[in-house]
Amino acid sequence: DSGVTQTPKHLITATGQRVTLRCSPRSGDLSVYWYQQSLDQGLQFLIQYYNGEERAKGNILERFSAQQFPDLHSELNLSSLELGDSALYFCASSVGTASTEAFFGQGTRLTVV
Amino acid sequence: AQSVTQLGSHVSVSEGALVLLRCNYSSSVPPYLFWYVQYPNQGLQLLLKYTSAATLVKGINGFEAEFKKSETSFHLTKPSAHMSDAAEYFCAVRLNNAGNMLTFGGGTRLMVKP
């Protein structure tokens, strides 16, 4: 158990809908990262938050957004969903931005039908 | 920009045989390199990491990797495969000052035959 909790584990929704994925980082970790794992794109970095502020952006679509709350949990919002958004979404956390190890949650598997 | 290439999307070995998973990277600055393992329906677990100290890095479960700057490689090895090693393995790179944003390779699925 990495200490990073993601909910829900599975999500099935229809095209055009909006969903929210939730991540609780390890106790004491200030940084949260979101990654997408899909069959065609592999594992891709989406976005990073550090202590409530956006710190870095990767290949995140404009239909996607995220935030980190004062209690340090993070949410990834996916809207106007398309079939191609079906993927495993991972959250990871680390103590800071320079620490050399990030701990990954078990992921949320999103299926868009 | 940094990138990672894993040669071989599938590798099959017999139980007890040597495991060798290949990873080559490109980076304009000295990289930090990682190997992660993903078991079915699980998240990613860190196996080992290179952070510019010793070039031979030992990780969990008997795995090790050697950083070779001249070859821009960070191959993962294990002397003797166990059935429990069957999983997908990812090599990843990050720049020294890039927070923990990781660029992952395409992954190598390791199959272990009895």
Coordinates of N, CA and C in Angstrom, one line a residue:
Chain A
D1 N 0.8 -1.2 0.0 CA 0.0 0.0 0.0 C 0.9 1.3 0.0
S2 N 0.7 2.1 -1.0 CA 1.6 3.3 -1.2 C 1.2 4.4 -0.3
G3 N -0.1 4.4 0.3 CA -0.6 5.5 1.1 C -1.3 6.5 0.3
V4 N -1.3 6.4 -1.0 CA -2.1 7.3 -1.9 C -3.4 6.6 -2.2
T5 N -4.5 7.3 -2.0 CA -5.8 6.7 -2.2 C -6.6 7.4 -3.3
Q6 N -7.1 6.6 -4.2 CA -7.8 7.2 -5.3 C -9.2 6.6 -5.3
T7 N -10.2 7.4 -5.5 CA -11.6 7.0 -5.7 C -12.2 7.7 -6.8
P8 N -13.2 7.0 -7.5 CA -13.5 5.6 -7.4 C -12.5 4.7 -8.1
K9 N -12.5 3.5 -7.9 CA -11.6 2.6 -8.6 C -12.0 2.4 -10.0
H10 N -13.3 2.3 -10.2 CA -13.8 2.1 -11.6 C -14.9 3.1 -11.8
L11 N -15.0 3.6 -13.1 CA -16.1 4.6 -13.4 C -16.5 4.3 -14.9
I12 N -17.8 4.1 -15.1 CA -18.3 4.0 -16.4 C -19.3 5.1 -16.7
T13 N -19.1 5.8 -17.8 CA -19.9 6.9 -18.1 C -20.1 7.1 -19.6
A14 N -21.0 7.9 -20.0 CA -21.3 8.1 -21.4 C -20.6 9.2 -22.0
T15 N -20.5 9.2 -23.3 CA -19.8 10.3 -24.0 C -20.6 11.6 -23.7
G16 N -19.8 12.7 -23.6 CA -20.4 14.0 -23.3 C -20.6 14.3 -21.8
Q17 N -20.4 13.3 -21.0 CA -20.6 13.6 -19.6 C -19.3 14.2 -18.9
R18 N -19.5 14.5 -17.6 CA -18.4 15.0 -16.8 C -18.2 14.1 -15.6
V19 N -16.9 13.9 -15.2 CA -16.7 13.1 -14.1 C -15.6 13.8 -13.2
T20 N -15.5 13.4 -12.0 CA -14.5 13.9 -11.1 C -13.8 12.7 -10.4
L21 N -12.5 12.7 -10.5 CA -11.7 11.7 -9.9 C -11.0 12.3 -8.7
R22 N -10.9 11.5 -7.6 CA -10.4 12.1 -6.4 C -9.1 11.4 -5.9
C23 N -8.2 12.1 -5.3 CA -6.9 11.6 -4.9 C -6.6 12.2 -3.5
S24 N -6.3 11.3 -2.6 CA -5.8 11.7 -1.3 C -4.3 11.3 -1.2
P25 N -3.4 12.3 -1.1 CA -2.0 11.9 -1.1 C -1.6 11.3 0.2
R26 N -0.3 10.8 0.2 CA 0.2 10.2 1.5 C 0.3 11.4 2.5
S27 N 0.2 11.0 3.8 CA 0.2 11.9 4.8 C 1.6 12.7 4.8
G28 N 1.5 14.0 4.8 CA 2.7 14.8 4.7 C 3.2 15.2 3.4
D29 N 2.7 14.6 2.3 CA 3.1 14.9 1.0 C 2.3 16.2 0.5
L30 N 3.1 17.1 -0.1 CA 2.5 18.4 -0.5 C 2.3 18.4 -2.0
S31 N 3.0 17.5 -2.7 CA 2.8 17.5 -4.2 C 1.9 16.4 -4.7
V32 N 1.1 16.7 -5.6 CA 0.2 15.7 -6.2 C 0.4 15.8 -7.8
Y33 N 0.5 14.6 -8.4 CA 0.7 14.5 -9.8 C -0.5 13.7 -10.4
W34 N -0.9 14.0 -11.6 CA -1.9 13.2 -12.3 C -1.3 12.7 -13.6
Y35 N -1.5 11.4 -13.8 CA -1.0 10.7 -15.0 C -2.2 10.0 -15.7
Q36 N -2.1 9.8 -17.0 CA -3.1 9.1 -17.7 C -2.3 7.9 -18.4
Q37 N -2.9 6.7 -18.3 CA -2.3 5.5 -18.9 C -3.4 5.0 -19.9
S38 N -3.1 5.1 -21.2 CA -4.0 4.6 -22.2 C -3.2 3.6 -23.1
L39 N -3.9 2.8 -23.8 CA -3.3 1.8 -24.7 C -2.5 2.5 -25.8
D40 N -3.0 3.6 -26.4 CA -2.4 4.2 -27.5 C -1.3 5.3 -27.1
Q41 N -1.5 5.9 -26.0 CA -0.6 7.0 -25.6 C 0.4 6.5 -24.5
G42 N 0.2 5.4 -23.9 CA 1.1 5.0 -22.8 C 0.8 5.8 -21.5
L43 N 1.8 5.9 -20.7 CA 1.7 6.7 -19.5 C 2.2 8.1 -19.7
Q44 N 1.3 9.1 -19.5 CA 1.6 10.5 -19.8 C 1.3 11.4 -18.5
F45 N 2.2 12.3 -18.3 CA 2.0 13.2 -17.2 C 1.0 14.2 -17.6
L46 N 0.0 14.5 -16.7 CA -1.0 15.5 -17.0 C -0.7 16.8 -16.3
I47 N -0.6 16.8 -15.0 CA -0.5 18.1 -14.3 C 0.0 17.8 -12.9
Q48 N 0.6 18.8 -12.3 CA 1.2 18.7 -10.9 C 0.7 19.9 -10.1
Y49 N 0.3 19.6 -8.9 CA 0.0 20.7 -7.9 C 0.9 20.5 -6.7
Y50 N 1.3 21.7 -6.2 CA 2.1 21.7 -5.0 C 1.5 22.7 -4.0
N51 N 1.1 22.1 -2.8 CA 0.5 22.9 -1.8 C -0.6 23.9 -2.3
G52 N -1.4 23.3 -3.1 CA -2.6 24.1 -3.6 C -2.4 24.8 -4.8
E53 N -1.2 24.9 -5.3 CA -1.0 25.7 -6.5 C -0.5 24.8 -7.7
E54 N -1.0 25.2 -8.9 CA -0.5 24.4 -10.1 C 1.0 24.7 -10.3
R55 N 1.7 23.6 -10.5 CA 3.2 23.8 -10.6 C 3.7 23.4 -12.0
A56 N 3.1 22.5 -12.6 CA 3.5 22.1 -13.9 C 2.4 21.4 -14.7
K57 N 2.4 21.7 -16.0 CA 1.4 21.1 -16.9 C 2.1 20.2 -17.9
G58 N 1.4 19.1 -18.2 CA 1.9 18.2 -19.3 C 0.9 18.2 -20.4
N59 N 0.6 17.0 -20.9 CA -0.3 16.8 -22.0 C -1.7 16.8 -21.6
I60 N -2.2 17.8 -20.9 CA -3.5 17.8 -20.4 C -4.5 18.6 -21.4
L61 N -5.6 17.9 -21.7 CA -6.5 18.6 -22.6 C -7.2 19.7 -21.9
E62 N -7.7 20.7 -22.7 CA -8.5 21.8 -22.2 C -9.8 21.4 -21.5
R63 N -10.3 20.2 -21.9 CA -11.5 19.7 -21.3 C -11.3 19.1 -19.9
F64 N -10.0 19.0 -19.6 CA -9.6 18.5 -18.2 C -9.1 19.6 -17.4
S65 N -9.4 19.5 -16.1 CA -8.9 20.5 -15.1 C -8.7 19.8 -13.8
A66 N -7.9 20.4 -13.0 CA -7.6 19.8 -11.7 C -7.5 20.9 -10.6
Q67 N -7.5 20.5 -9.4 CA -7.3 21.4 -8.3 C -6.8 20.6 -7.1
Q68 N -6.1 21.4 -6.2 CA -5.7 20.8 -5.0 C -6.3 21.6 -3.8
F69 N -6.9 21.0 -2.9 CA -7.6 21.7 -1.9 C -6.7 21.9 -0.6
P70 N -7.2 22.8 0.3 CA -6.4 23.1 1.5 C -6.0 21.9 2.3
D71 N -6.8 20.8 2.2 CA -6.5 19.6 3.0 C -5.5 18.7 2.1
L72 N -5.1 19.2 1.0 CA -4.1 18.6 0.1 C -4.7 17.5 -0.8
H73 N -6.0 17.1 -0.7 CA -6.5 16.2 -1.6 C -6.6 16.9 -2.9
S74 N -6.7 16.1 -4.0 CA -6.8 16.7 -5.3 C -7.9 16.0 -6.1
E75 N -8.5 16.8 -7.0 CA -9.5 16.3 -7.9 C -9.1 16.6 -9.3
L76 N -9.4 15.6 -10.2 CA -9.2 15.8 -11.6 C -10.6 15.7 -12.3
N77 N -10.9 16.8 -12.9 CA -12.3 16.9 -13.6 C -12.1 16.7 -15.1
L78 N -12.9 15.8 -15.6 CA -12.9 15.5 -17.0 C -14.3 15.8 -17.6
S79 N -14.3 16.6 -18.6 CA -15.6 17.0 -19.1 C -15.7 16.7 -20.6
S80 N -17.0 16.8 -21.1 CA -17.3 16.5 -22.5 C -16.5 15.2 -22.9
L81 N -16.7 14.2 -22.2 CA -15.9 13.0 -22.4 C -16.1 12.4 -23.7
E82 N -15.0 11.8 -24.2 CA -15.0 11.2 -25.5 C -14.6 9.7 -25.3
L83 N -14.8 8.9 -26.3 CA -14.4 7.5 -26.1 C -12.9 7.3 -25.9
G84 N -12.2 8.2 -26.5 CA -10.7 8.2 -26.4 C -10.2 8.6 -25.0
D85 N -11.1 9.1 -24.1 CA -10.6 9.4 -22.8 C -10.6 8.2 -21.9
S86 N -11.1 7.1 -22.4 CA -11.1 5.8 -21.6 C -9.6 5.5 -21.3
A87 N -9.3 5.4 -20.0 CA -7.9 5.1 -19.6 C -7.9 4.9 -18.1
L88 N -6.7 4.6 -17.7 CA -6.4 4.5 -16.2 C -5.8 5.8 -15.8
Y89 N -6.3 6.4 -14.8 CA -5.8 7.7 -14.4 C -5.2 7.5 -13.0
F90 N -3.9 7.8 -12.9 CA -3.1 7.6 -11.7 C -2.9 9.0 -11.1
C91 N -2.9 8.9 -9.8 CA -2.4 10.0 -9.0 C -1.2 9.6 -8.2
A92 N -0.2 10.5 -8.1 CA 1.0 10.2 -7.3 C 1.2 11.4 -6.4
S93 N 2.0 11.1 -5.3 CA 2.3 12.2 -4.5 C 3.8 12.1 -4.0
S94 N 4.3 13.2 -3.6 CA 5.7 13.3 -3.1 C 5.7 14.4 -2.1
V95 N 6.8 14.3 -1.3 CA 6.9 15.3 -0.2 C 7.0 16.7 -0.7
G96 N 7.9 16.9 -1.7 CA 8.0 18.2 -2.2 C 8.1 18.1 -3.7
T97 N 8.6 19.2 -4.3 CA 8.8 19.1 -5.8 C 10.2 18.6 -6.2
A98 N 11.1 18.5 -5.3 CA 12.4 18.1 -5.6 C 12.7 16.7 -5.1
S99 N 11.8 16.1 -4.3 CA 12.1 14.8 -3.8 C 12.2 13.8 -4.9
T100 N 12.9 12.8 -4.7 CA 13.2 11.9 -5.8 C 12.3 10.7 -5.9
E101 N 11.3 10.6 -5.1 CA 10.4 9.5 -5.2 C 9.0 9.9 -5.1
A102 N 8.2 9.5 -6.1 CA 6.7 9.7 -6.1 C 6.0 8.4 -5.8
F103 N 5.0 8.4 -5.0 CA 4.2 7.2 -4.7 C 2.9 7.2 -5.5
F104 N 2.6 6.2 -6.1 CA 1.4 6.1 -7.0 C 0.3 5.4 -6.3
G105 N -0.9 5.9 -6.5 CA -2.1 5.2 -6.1 C -2.4 4.1 -7.1
Q106 N -3.5 3.4 -6.8 CA -3.9 2.2 -7.7 C -4.7 2.6 -8.9
G107 N -5.0 3.9 -9.0 CA -5.6 4.3 -10.2 C -7.1 4.3 -10.2
T108 N -7.7 5.1 -11.1 CA -9.1 5.0 -11.4 C -9.3 4.6 -12.9
R109 N -10.0 3.5 -13.1 CA -10.2 3.1 -14.5 C -11.5 3.7 -15.0
L110 N -11.3 4.6 -16.0 CA -12.5 5.3 -16.6 C -12.8 4.6 -17.9
T111 N -14.1 4.3 -18.1 CA -14.5 3.7 -19.3 C -15.6 4.6 -19.8
V112 N -15.5 5.2 -21.0 CA -16.5 6.0 -21.6 C -17.2 5.2 -22.7
V113 N -18.5 5.1 -22.6 CA -19.2 4.3 -23.6 C -20.2 5.2 -24.4
Chain B
A1 N 14.1 18.0 -25.1 CA 13.2 17.4 -24.1 C 13.7 15.9 -23.9
Q2 N 13.5 15.5 -22.7 CA 13.9 14.1 -22.4 C 12.9 13.1 -22.9
S3 N 13.4 11.9 -23.2 CA 12.6 10.8 -23.7 C 13.2 9.5 -23.3
V4 N 12.3 8.5 -23.3 CA 12.7 7.2 -22.9 C 12.2 6.1 -23.9
T5 N 13.1 5.2 -24.2 CA 12.8 4.1 -25.1 C 13.0 2.8 -24.5
Q6 N 12.0 2.0 -24.4 CA 12.2 0.7 -23.9 C 12.1 -0.3 -25.1
L7 N 13.2 -1.0 -25.3 CA 13.3 -2.0 -26.4 C 12.6 -3.3 -26.0
G8 N 11.6 -3.6 -26.8 CA 10.8 -4.9 -26.5 C 9.6 -4.6 -25.7
S9 N 8.5 -4.7 -26.3 CA 7.3 -4.4 -25.5 C 6.9 -5.7 -24.7
H10 N 7.4 -6.8 -25.2 CA 7.2 -8.1 -24.5 C 8.5 -8.9 -24.4
V11 N 8.8 -9.4 -23.2 CA 9.9 -10.2 -23.0 C 9.5 -11.5 -22.2
S12 N 9.9 -12.6 -22.7 CA 9.6 -13.9 -22.1 C 10.8 -14.6 -21.7
V13 N 10.9 -15.0 -20.4 CA 12.0 -15.8 -19.9 C 11.5 -17.0 -19.1
S14 N 12.4 -17.9 -19.0 CA 12.0 -19.1 -18.2 C 12.3 -18.8 -16.7
E15 N 11.6 -19.5 -15.8 CA 11.9 -19.3 -14.4 C 13.3 -19.7 -14.1
G16 N 14.0 -18.8 -13.4 CA 15.4 -19.1 -13.1 C 16.4 -18.5 -14.0
A17 N 15.9 -18.0 -15.2 CA 16.8 -17.4 -16.2 C 17.0 -15.9 -15.8
L18 N 18.0 -15.4 -16.5 CA 18.4 -14.0 -16.4 C 17.2 -13.1 -17.0
V19 N 16.9 -12.0 -16.3 CA 16.0 -11.0 -16.8 C 16.8 -9.8 -17.2
L20 N 16.6 -9.4 -18.4 CA 17.2 -8.1 -18.9 C 16.1 -7.3 -19.7
L21 N 15.8 -6.2 -19.1 CA 14.9 -5.2 -19.7 C 15.6 -4.0 -20.1
R22 N 15.5 -3.6 -21.3 CA 16.3 -2.5 -21.8 C 15.6 -1.1 -21.8
C23 N 16.4 -0.1 -21.5 CA 15.9 1.2 -21.4 C 17.0 2.2 -21.9
N24 N 16.7 3.0 -22.9 CA 17.6 4.0 -23.3 C 16.9 5.4 -23.1
Y25 N 17.7 6.4 -22.8 CA 17.1 7.7 -22.5 C 17.8 8.7 -23.4
S26 N 17.1 9.8 -23.5 CA 17.8 11.0 -24.1 C 17.5 12.2 -23.1
S27 N 18.5 12.9 -22.8 CA 18.3 14.1 -21.9 C 19.5 15.0 -22.2
S28 N 19.2 16.3 -22.2 CA 20.3 17.3 -22.4 C 21.0 17.6 -21.1
V29 N 20.5 17.1 -20.0 CA 21.1 17.3 -18.7 C 21.2 16.0 -18.0
P30 N 22.1 15.9 -17.0 CA 22.1 14.6 -16.2 C 20.8 14.2 -15.7
P31 N 20.3 13.1 -16.0 CA 19.0 12.7 -15.6 C 18.9 12.0 -14.3
Y32 N 17.7 12.0 -13.8 CA 17.3 11.0 -12.7 C 16.5 9.9 -13.5
L33 N 16.8 8.7 -13.2 CA 16.2 7.6 -13.9 C 15.5 6.6 -12.9
F34 N 14.4 6.0 -13.3 CA 13.6 5.2 -12.5 C 13.2 4.0 -13.2
W35 N 13.0 2.9 -12.5 CA 12.2 1.7 -12.9 C 11.1 1.5 -12.0
Y36 N 9.9 1.4 -12.6 CA 8.7 1.1 -11.9 C 8.1 -0.3 -12.4
V37 N 7.4 -0.9 -11.5 CA 6.7 -2.2 -11.8 C 5.2 -2.0 -11.6
Q38 N 4.5 -2.6 -12.5 CA 3.0 -2.5 -12.4 C 2.5 -3.9 -12.5
Y39 N 1.9 -4.4 -11.4 CA 1.3 -5.7 -11.4 C -0.1 -5.6 -11.9
P40 N -0.8 -6.6 -12.4 CA -2.1 -6.5 -12.9 C -3.1 -5.8 -11.9
N41 N -3.8 -4.8 -12.4 CA -4.8 -4.1 -11.6 C -4.2 -3.4 -10.4
Q42 N -2.9 -3.0 -10.5 CA -2.3 -2.3 -9.4 C -1.7 -1.0 -9.9
G43 N -1.3 -0.2 -9.0 CA -0.6 1.0 -9.3 C 0.9 0.8 -9.6
L44 N 1.6 1.8 -9.8 CA 3.0 1.7 -10.1 C 3.8 1.7 -8.8
Q45 N 4.8 0.7 -8.7 CA 5.6 0.6 -7.5 C 7.1 0.9 -7.9
L46 N 7.8 1.7 -7.2 CA 9.2 2.0 -7.5 C 10.0 0.8 -7.2
L47 N 10.8 0.4 -8.2 CA 11.8 -0.7 -8.1 C 13.1 -0.2 -7.6
L48 N 13.6 0.9 -8.3 CA 14.9 1.5 -8.0 C 15.0 2.8 -8.8
K49 N 16.0 3.6 -8.3 CA 16.2 4.9 -8.9 C 17.7 5.3 -9.0
Y50 N 18.0 6.0 -10.0 CA 19.4 6.5 -10.1 C 19.3 8.1 -10.0
T51 N 20.1 8.6 -9.1 CA 20.0 10.0 -8.8 C 21.4 10.6 -8.8
S52 N 22.3 10.1 -9.7 CA 23.7 10.7 -9.9 C 24.6 10.2 -8.8
A53 N 24.3 9.2 -8.0 CA 25.3 8.7 -7.1 C 25.9 7.5 -7.7
A54 N 25.9 6.3 -7.1 CA 26.5 5.1 -7.7 C 25.8 4.7 -9.0
T55 N 26.6 4.3 -9.9 CA 26.0 4.0 -11.2 C 25.3 2.6 -11.2
L56 N 25.7 1.8 -10.3 CA 25.0 0.5 -10.2 C 24.0 0.6 -9.0
V57 N 22.7 0.5 -9.4 CA 21.7 0.7 -8.4 C 21.0 -0.6 -8.1
K58 N 20.9 -0.9 -6.8 CA 20.1 -2.1 -6.4 C 18.7 -1.7 -5.9
G59 N 17.8 -2.5 -6.3 CA 16.4 -2.2 -5.9 C 15.8 -3.3 -5.1
I60 N 14.5 -3.3 -5.1 CA 13.7 -4.3 -4.4 C 13.6 -5.6 -5.2
N61 N 13.3 -6.6 -4.6 CA 13.0 -7.9 -5.2 C 14.1 -8.5 -6.1
G62 N 15.4 -8.1 -5.7 CA 16.5 -8.6 -6.4 C 16.9 -7.9 -7.7
F63 N 16.2 -6.9 -8.1 CA 16.5 -6.2 -9.3 C 17.6 -5.2 -9.1
E64 N 18.4 -4.9 -10.2 CA 19.3 -3.9 -10.2 C 19.4 -3.3 -11.6
A65 N 20.0 -2.1 -11.7 CA 20.2 -1.4 -13.0 C 21.5 -0.7 -12.9
E66 N 22.1 -0.6 -14.1 CA 23.3 0.2 -14.2 C 23.2 1.4 -15.2
F67 N 23.5 2.5 -14.7 CA 23.5 3.7 -15.5 C 24.8 3.8 -16.3
K68 N 24.7 3.9 -17.6 CA 25.8 4.0 -18.5 C 25.6 5.2 -19.3
K69 N 26.4 6.2 -18.9 CA 26.2 7.5 -19.6 C 26.6 7.4 -21.1
S70 N 27.7 6.7 -21.3 CA 28.2 6.6 -22.7 C 27.3 6.0 -23.6
E71 N 26.4 5.1 -23.1 CA 25.4 4.4 -23.9 C 24.0 4.9 -23.7
T72 N 23.9 6.0 -22.9 CA 22.6 6.5 -22.5 C 21.6 5.4 -22.2
S73 N 22.0 4.5 -21.3 CA 21.2 3.3 -21.0 C 21.0 3.2 -19.5
F74 N 20.0 2.5 -19.2 CA 19.7 2.2 -17.8 C 18.9 0.9 -17.8
H75 N 19.6 -0.2 -18.2 CA 18.9 -1.5 -18.3 C 18.7 -2.1 -16.9
L76 N 17.6 -2.8 -16.8 CA 17.2 -3.5 -15.6 C 17.5 -5.0 -15.7
T77 N 18.1 -5.5 -14.6 CA 18.4 -6.9 -14.6 C 18.1 -7.6 -13.3
K78 N 17.9 -8.9 -13.4 CA 17.7 -9.8 -12.3 C 18.3 -11.1 -12.6
P79 N 19.2 -11.6 -11.8 CA 19.9 -12.9 -12.1 C 19.0 -14.1 -12.4
S80 N 17.9 -14.2 -11.6 CA 17.1 -15.4 -11.7 C 15.6 -15.0 -11.6
A81 N 14.9 -15.2 -12.6 CA 13.5 -14.8 -12.7 C 12.6 -15.7 -11.8
H82 N 11.6 -15.1 -11.1 CA 10.6 -15.9 -10.4 C 9.3 -15.7 -11.1
M83 N 8.4 -16.6 -10.9 CA 7.0 -16.5 -11.5 C 6.4 -15.2 -11.0
S84 N 6.7 -14.7 -9.8 CA 6.1 -13.5 -9.3 C 6.6 -12.3 -9.9
D85 N 7.6 -12.4 -10.7 CA 8.2 -11.2 -11.4 C 7.3 -10.8 -12.7
A86 N 6.4 -11.7 -13.0 CA 5.6 -11.4 -14.2 C 4.8 -10.1 -14.0
A87 N 5.0 -9.1 -14.8 CA 4.4 -7.8 -14.6 C 4.8 -6.9 -15.7
E88 N 4.3 -5.7 -15.7 CA 4.8 -4.7 -16.7 C 5.8 -3.8 -16.0
Y89 N 6.9 -3.5 -16.7 CA 7.9 -2.7 -16.2 C 8.1 -1.4 -17.0
F90 N 8.2 -0.3 -16.3 CA 8.3 1.0 -16.9 C 9.6 1.7 -16.5
C91 N 10.3 2.2 -17.5 CA 11.5 3.0 -17.3 C 11.0 4.5 -17.4
A92 N 11.6 5.3 -16.5 CA 11.1 6.7 -16.5 C 12.3 7.6 -16.3
V93 N 12.2 8.9 -16.8 CA 13.3 9.8 -16.6 C 12.7 11.2 -16.2
R94 N 13.4 11.9 -15.4 CA 13.0 13.3 -15.1 C 14.3 14.1 -15.0
L95 N 14.1 15.4 -15.3 CA 15.2 16.3 -15.2 C 15.5 16.6 -13.8
N96 N 16.7 17.0 -13.5 CA 17.1 17.3 -12.1 C 16.1 18.2 -11.4
N97 N 15.8 19.3 -12.2 CA 15.0 20.3 -11.5 C 13.6 20.4 -12.0
A98 N 13.1 19.3 -12.5 CA 11.7 19.3 -13.0 C 10.7 18.8 -12.1
G99 N 10.8 19.0 -10.8 CA 9.9 18.4 -9.9 C 9.9 16.9 -10.1
N100 N 8.8 16.3 -10.0 CA 8.7 14.9 -10.1 C 7.9 14.5 -11.4
M101 N 7.9 15.4 -12.4 CA 7.2 15.0 -13.6 C 8.1 13.9 -14.3
L102 N 7.5 12.8 -14.5 CA 8.2 11.7 -15.1 C 7.8 11.5 -16.6
T103 N 8.8 11.3 -17.4 CA 8.5 10.8 -18.8 C 8.7 9.3 -18.8
F104 N 7.7 8.6 -19.2 CA 7.8 7.1 -19.1 C 8.1 6.5 -20.5
G105 N 8.7 5.4 -20.5 CA 8.8 4.6 -21.7 C 7.5 3.9 -21.9
G106 N 7.5 3.1 -23.0 CA 6.2 2.5 -23.4 C 5.9 1.2 -22.6
G107 N 6.8 0.8 -21.8 CA 6.6 -0.4 -20.9 C 7.1 -1.7 -21.6
T108 N 7.5 -2.6 -20.7 CA 7.8 -3.9 -21.2 C 7.1 -4.9 -20.3
R109 N 6.3 -5.8 -21.0 CA 5.6 -6.8 -20.3 C 6.5 -8.0 -20.1
L110 N 6.8 -8.4 -18.9 CA 7.7 -9.6 -18.6 C 6.8 -10.8 -18.4
M111 N 7.0 -11.8 -19.1 CA 6.3 -13.1 -18.9 C 7.4 -14.1 -18.4
V112 N 7.0 -14.9 -17.4 CA 7.9 -15.9 -16.9 C 7.3 -17.3 -17.0
K113 N 8.0 -18.1 -17.8 CA 7.5 -19.4 -18.1 C 8.0 -20.4 -17.0
P114 N 7.2 -21.3 -16.6 CA 7.6 -22.3 -15.6 C 8.6 -23.3 -16.2

